[in-house]
Tab-separated table of C-alpha atoms in Angstrom:
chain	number	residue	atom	x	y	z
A	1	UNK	CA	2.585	-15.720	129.006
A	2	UNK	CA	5.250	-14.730	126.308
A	3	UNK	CA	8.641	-13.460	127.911
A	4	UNK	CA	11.469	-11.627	127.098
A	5	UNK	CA	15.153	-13.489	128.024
A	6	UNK	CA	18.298	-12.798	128.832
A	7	UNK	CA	21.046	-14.148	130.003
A	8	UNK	CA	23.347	-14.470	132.061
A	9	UNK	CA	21.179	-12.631	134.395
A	10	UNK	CA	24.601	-11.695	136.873
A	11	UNK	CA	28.344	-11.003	135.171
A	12	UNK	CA	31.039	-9.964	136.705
A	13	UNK	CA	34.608	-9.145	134.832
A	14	UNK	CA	37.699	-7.070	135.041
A	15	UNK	CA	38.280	-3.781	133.254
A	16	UNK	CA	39.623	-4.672	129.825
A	17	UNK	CA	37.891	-7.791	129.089
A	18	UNK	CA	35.181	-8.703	127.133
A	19	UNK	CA	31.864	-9.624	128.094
A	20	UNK	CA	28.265	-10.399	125.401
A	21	UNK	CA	24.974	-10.595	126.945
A	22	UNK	CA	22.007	-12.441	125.254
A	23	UNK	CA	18.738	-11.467	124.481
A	24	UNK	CA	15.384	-13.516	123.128
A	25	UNK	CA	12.498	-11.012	122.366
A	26	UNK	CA	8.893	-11.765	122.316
A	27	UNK	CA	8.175	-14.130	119.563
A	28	UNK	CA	6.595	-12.142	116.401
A	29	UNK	CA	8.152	-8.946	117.558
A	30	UNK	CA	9.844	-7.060	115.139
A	31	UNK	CA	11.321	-4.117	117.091
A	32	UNK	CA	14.317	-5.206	120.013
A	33	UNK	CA	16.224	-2.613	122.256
A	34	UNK	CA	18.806	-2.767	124.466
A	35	UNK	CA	19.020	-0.233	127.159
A	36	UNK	CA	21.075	0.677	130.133
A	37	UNK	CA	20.562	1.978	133.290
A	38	UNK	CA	22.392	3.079	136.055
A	39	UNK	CA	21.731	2.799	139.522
A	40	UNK	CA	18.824	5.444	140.444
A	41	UNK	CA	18.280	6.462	136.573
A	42	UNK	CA	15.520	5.327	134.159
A	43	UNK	CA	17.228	3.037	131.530
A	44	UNK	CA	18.746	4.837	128.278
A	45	UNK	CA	18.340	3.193	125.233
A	46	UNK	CA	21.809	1.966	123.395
A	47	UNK	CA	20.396	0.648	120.074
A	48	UNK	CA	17.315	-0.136	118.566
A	49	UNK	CA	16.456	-3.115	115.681
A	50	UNK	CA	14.026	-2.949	113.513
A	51	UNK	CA	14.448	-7.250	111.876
A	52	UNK	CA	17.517	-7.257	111.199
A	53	UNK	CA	18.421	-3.810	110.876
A	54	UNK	CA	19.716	-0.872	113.618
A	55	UNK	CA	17.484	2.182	113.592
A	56	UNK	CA	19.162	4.007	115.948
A	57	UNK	CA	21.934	3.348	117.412
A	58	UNK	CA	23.134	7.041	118.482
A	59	UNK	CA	23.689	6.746	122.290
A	60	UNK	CA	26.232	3.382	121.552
A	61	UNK	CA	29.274	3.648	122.344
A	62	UNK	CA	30.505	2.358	118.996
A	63	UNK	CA	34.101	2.083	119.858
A	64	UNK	CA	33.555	-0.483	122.442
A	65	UNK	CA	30.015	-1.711	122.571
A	66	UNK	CA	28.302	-3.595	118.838
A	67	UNK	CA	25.082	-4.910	118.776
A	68	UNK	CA	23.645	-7.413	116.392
A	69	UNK	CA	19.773	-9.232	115.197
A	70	UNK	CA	21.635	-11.287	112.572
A	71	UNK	CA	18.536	-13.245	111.987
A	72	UNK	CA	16.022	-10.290	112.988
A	73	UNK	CA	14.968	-12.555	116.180
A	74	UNK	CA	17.753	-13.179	118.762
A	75	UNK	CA	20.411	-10.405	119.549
A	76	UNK	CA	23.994	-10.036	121.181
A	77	UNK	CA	25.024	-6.866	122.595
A	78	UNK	CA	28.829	-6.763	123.090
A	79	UNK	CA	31.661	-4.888	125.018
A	80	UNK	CA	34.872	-4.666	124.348
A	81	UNK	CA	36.919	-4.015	126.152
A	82	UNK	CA	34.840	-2.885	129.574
A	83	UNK	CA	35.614	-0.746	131.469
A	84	UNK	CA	34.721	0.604	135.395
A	85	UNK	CA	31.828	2.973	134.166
A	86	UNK	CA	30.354	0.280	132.505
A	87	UNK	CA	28.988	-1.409	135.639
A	88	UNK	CA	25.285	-1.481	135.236
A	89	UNK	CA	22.081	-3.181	133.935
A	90	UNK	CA	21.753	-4.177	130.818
A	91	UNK	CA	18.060	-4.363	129.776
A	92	UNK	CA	16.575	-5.910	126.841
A	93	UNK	CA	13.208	-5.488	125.209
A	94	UNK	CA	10.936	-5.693	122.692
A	95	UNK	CA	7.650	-4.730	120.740
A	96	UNK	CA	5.204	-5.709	118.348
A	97	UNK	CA	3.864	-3.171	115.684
A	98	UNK	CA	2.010	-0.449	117.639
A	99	UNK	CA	2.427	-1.859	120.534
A	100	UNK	CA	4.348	-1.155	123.688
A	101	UNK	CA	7.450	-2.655	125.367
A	102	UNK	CA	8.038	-5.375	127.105
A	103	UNK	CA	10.993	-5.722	129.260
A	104	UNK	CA	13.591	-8.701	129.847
A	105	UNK	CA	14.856	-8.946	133.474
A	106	UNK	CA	17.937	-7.718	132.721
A	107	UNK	CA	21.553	-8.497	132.972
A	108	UNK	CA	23.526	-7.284	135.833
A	109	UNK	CA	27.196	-5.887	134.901
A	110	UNK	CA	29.790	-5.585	137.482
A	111	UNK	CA	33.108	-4.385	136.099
A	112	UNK	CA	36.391	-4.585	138.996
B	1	UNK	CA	16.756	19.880	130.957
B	2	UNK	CA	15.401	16.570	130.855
B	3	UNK	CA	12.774	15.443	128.263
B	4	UNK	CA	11.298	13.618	131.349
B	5	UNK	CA	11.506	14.619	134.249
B	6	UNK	CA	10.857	12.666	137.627
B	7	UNK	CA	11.040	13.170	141.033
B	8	UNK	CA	13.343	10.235	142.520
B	9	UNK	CA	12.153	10.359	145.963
B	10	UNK	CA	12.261	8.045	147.801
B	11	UNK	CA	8.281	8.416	148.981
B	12	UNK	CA	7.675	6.263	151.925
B	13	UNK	CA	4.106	5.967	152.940
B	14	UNK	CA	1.535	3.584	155.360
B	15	UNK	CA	-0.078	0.697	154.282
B	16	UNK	CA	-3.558	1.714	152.951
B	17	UNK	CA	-2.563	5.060	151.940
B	18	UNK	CA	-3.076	6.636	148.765
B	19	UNK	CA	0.009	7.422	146.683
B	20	UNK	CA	0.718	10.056	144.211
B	21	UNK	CA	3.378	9.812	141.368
B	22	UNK	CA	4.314	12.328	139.057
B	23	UNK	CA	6.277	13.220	136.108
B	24	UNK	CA	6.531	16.845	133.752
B	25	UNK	CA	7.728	15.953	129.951
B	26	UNK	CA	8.738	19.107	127.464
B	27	UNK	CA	8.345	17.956	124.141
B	28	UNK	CA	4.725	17.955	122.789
B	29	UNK	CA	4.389	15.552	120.087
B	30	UNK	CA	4.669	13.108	123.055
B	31	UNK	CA	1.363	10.864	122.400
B	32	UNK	CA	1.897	7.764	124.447
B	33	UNK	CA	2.434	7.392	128.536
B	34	UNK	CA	2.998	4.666	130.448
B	35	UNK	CA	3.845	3.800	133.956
B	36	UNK	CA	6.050	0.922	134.698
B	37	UNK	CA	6.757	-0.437	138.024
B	38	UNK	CA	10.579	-1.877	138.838
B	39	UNK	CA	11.821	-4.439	142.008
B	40	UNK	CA	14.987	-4.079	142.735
B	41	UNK	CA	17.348	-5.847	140.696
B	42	UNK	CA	14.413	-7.063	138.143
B	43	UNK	CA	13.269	-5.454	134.510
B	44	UNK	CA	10.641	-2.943	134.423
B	45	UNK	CA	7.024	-4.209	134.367
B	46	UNK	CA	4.104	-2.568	132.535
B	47	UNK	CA	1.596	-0.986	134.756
B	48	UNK	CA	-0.298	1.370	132.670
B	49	UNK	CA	-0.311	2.501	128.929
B	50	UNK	CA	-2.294	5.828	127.792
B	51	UNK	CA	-2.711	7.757	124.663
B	52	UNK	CA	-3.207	11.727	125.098
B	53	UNK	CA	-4.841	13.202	127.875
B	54	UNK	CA	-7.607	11.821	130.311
B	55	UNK	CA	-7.556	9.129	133.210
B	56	UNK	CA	-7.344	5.480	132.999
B	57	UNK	CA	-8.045	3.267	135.710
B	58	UNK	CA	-6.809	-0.808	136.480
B	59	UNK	CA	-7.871	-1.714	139.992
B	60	UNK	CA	-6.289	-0.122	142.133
B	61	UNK	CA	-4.261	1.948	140.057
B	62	UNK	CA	-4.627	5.027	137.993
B	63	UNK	CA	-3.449	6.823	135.402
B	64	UNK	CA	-4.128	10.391	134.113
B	65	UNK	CA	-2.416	12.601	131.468
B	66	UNK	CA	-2.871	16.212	131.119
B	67	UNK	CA	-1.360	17.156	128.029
B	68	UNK	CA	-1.950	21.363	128.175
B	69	UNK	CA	0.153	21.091	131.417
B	70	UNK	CA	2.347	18.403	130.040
B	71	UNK	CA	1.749	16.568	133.413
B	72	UNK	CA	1.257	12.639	134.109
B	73	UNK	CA	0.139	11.207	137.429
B	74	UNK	CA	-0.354	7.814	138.638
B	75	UNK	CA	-2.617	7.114	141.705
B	76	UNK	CA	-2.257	4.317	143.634
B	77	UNK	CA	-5.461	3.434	145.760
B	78	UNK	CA	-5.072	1.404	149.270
B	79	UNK	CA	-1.323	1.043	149.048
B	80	UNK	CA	0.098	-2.451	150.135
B	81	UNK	CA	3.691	-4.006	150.854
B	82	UNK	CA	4.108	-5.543	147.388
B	83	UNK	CA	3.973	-2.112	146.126
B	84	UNK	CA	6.927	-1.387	147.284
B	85	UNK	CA	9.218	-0.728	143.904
B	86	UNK	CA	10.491	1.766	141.666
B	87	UNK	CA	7.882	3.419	139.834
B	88	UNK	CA	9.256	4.466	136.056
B	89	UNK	CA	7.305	7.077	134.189
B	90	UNK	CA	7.958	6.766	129.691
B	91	UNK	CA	6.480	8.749	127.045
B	92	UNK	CA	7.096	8.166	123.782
B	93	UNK	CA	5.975	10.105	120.297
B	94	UNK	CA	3.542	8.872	117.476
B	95	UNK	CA	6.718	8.686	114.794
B	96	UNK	CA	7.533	4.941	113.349
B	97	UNK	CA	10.475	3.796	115.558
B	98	UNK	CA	8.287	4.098	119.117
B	99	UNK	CA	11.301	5.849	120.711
B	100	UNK	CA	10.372	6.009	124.393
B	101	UNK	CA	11.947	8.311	126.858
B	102	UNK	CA	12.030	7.372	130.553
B	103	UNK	CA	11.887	9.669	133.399
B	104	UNK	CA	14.473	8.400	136.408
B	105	UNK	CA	11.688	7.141	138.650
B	106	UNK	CA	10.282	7.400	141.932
B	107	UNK	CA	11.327	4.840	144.767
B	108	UNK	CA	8.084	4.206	146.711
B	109	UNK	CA	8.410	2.247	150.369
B	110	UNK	CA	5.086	1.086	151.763
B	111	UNK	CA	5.096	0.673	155.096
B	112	UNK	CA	2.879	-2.296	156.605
């Protein structure tokens, strides 16, 4: 059964560095998200790619987190630098046209 | 207020009991519902995908969507162990980008 990936699945850093996590959607699906969530919350969506191209990206925090699909397959999703509130997972996913999402198993960020 | 709006529990109940989940949503041109079902430190899962009101059923597990009340419910029938998770309510509207909005889900324990 197709999968989503990610990796690294753990990360831990200090405040101020950077740090990129990795994500391989479903093969044939167009549409990849990233998403965040906190401990005890539902995850919040970051930025969403449509191919190659961001269709909303109004809940990232553009002056330290950028996102790219440079291909429209693949995508890195990028902090810099990273700070304490930061420390959370970092969920990837995907869909085909019409279809729902499928999730990734996430990255976990821990920011000291 | 939340678009979605969940109660976080946690809900701990004994094995072989029937469980209730719930969620209330506020916007109306919400079409789509799904449940999705989250172990700790893992990605969400698909459980159960909808479109506008009625019940759905998948073994043990049922859906139902009652859009003049703006209420969605997932029963669980004969709860076990493994069913122990997070259980993530999502809704998301008929418009092209498939924006889904997540409720903060409900932590269920079942108790052997």
């Amino acid at each position: 059964e197709a999968e989503v990936a990610q990796s690294p699945r753990y990360k831990i850093t200090e405040k101020s560095q950077a740090v990129a996590f990795w994500c391989d959607p479903i093969s044939g699906h167009a549409t990849l998200y990233w998403y965040r969530q906190i401990l005890g919350q539902g995850p919040e969506l970051l930025v969403q790619f449509q191919d190659e191209s961001v269709v909303d990206d109004s809940q990232l925090p553009k002056d330290r987190f950028s996102a790219e699909r440079l291909k429209g397959v693949d995508s890195t999703l990028k902090i810099q630098p990273a700070e304490l509130g930061d420390s959370a997972m970092y969920l990837c996913a995907s869909s085909g046209i019409g279809d729902t999402q499928y999730f990734g198993p996430g990255t976990r960020l821990t920011v000291l | 207020q939340k678009e979605v709006e969940q109660d976080p529990g946690p809900l701990s109940v004994p094995e072989g009991a029937i469980v209730s989940l719930n969620c209330t949503y506020s916007n109306s041109a919400f079409q789509y519902f799904m449940w999705y079902r989250q172990y700790s430190r893992k990605g969400p899962e698909l459980l159960m995908y909808t479109y506008s009101s009625g019940n759905k059923e998948d073994g043990r597990f049922t859906a139902q969507v009652d859009k003049s009340s703006k209420y969605i419910s997932l029963f669980i029938r004969d709860s076990q162990p493994s069913d122990s998770a997070t259980y993530l309510c999502a809704t998301r509207d008929s418009g092209g980008y498939q924006k889904v909005t997540f409720g903060t889900g409900t932590k269920l324990q079942v108790i052997p």
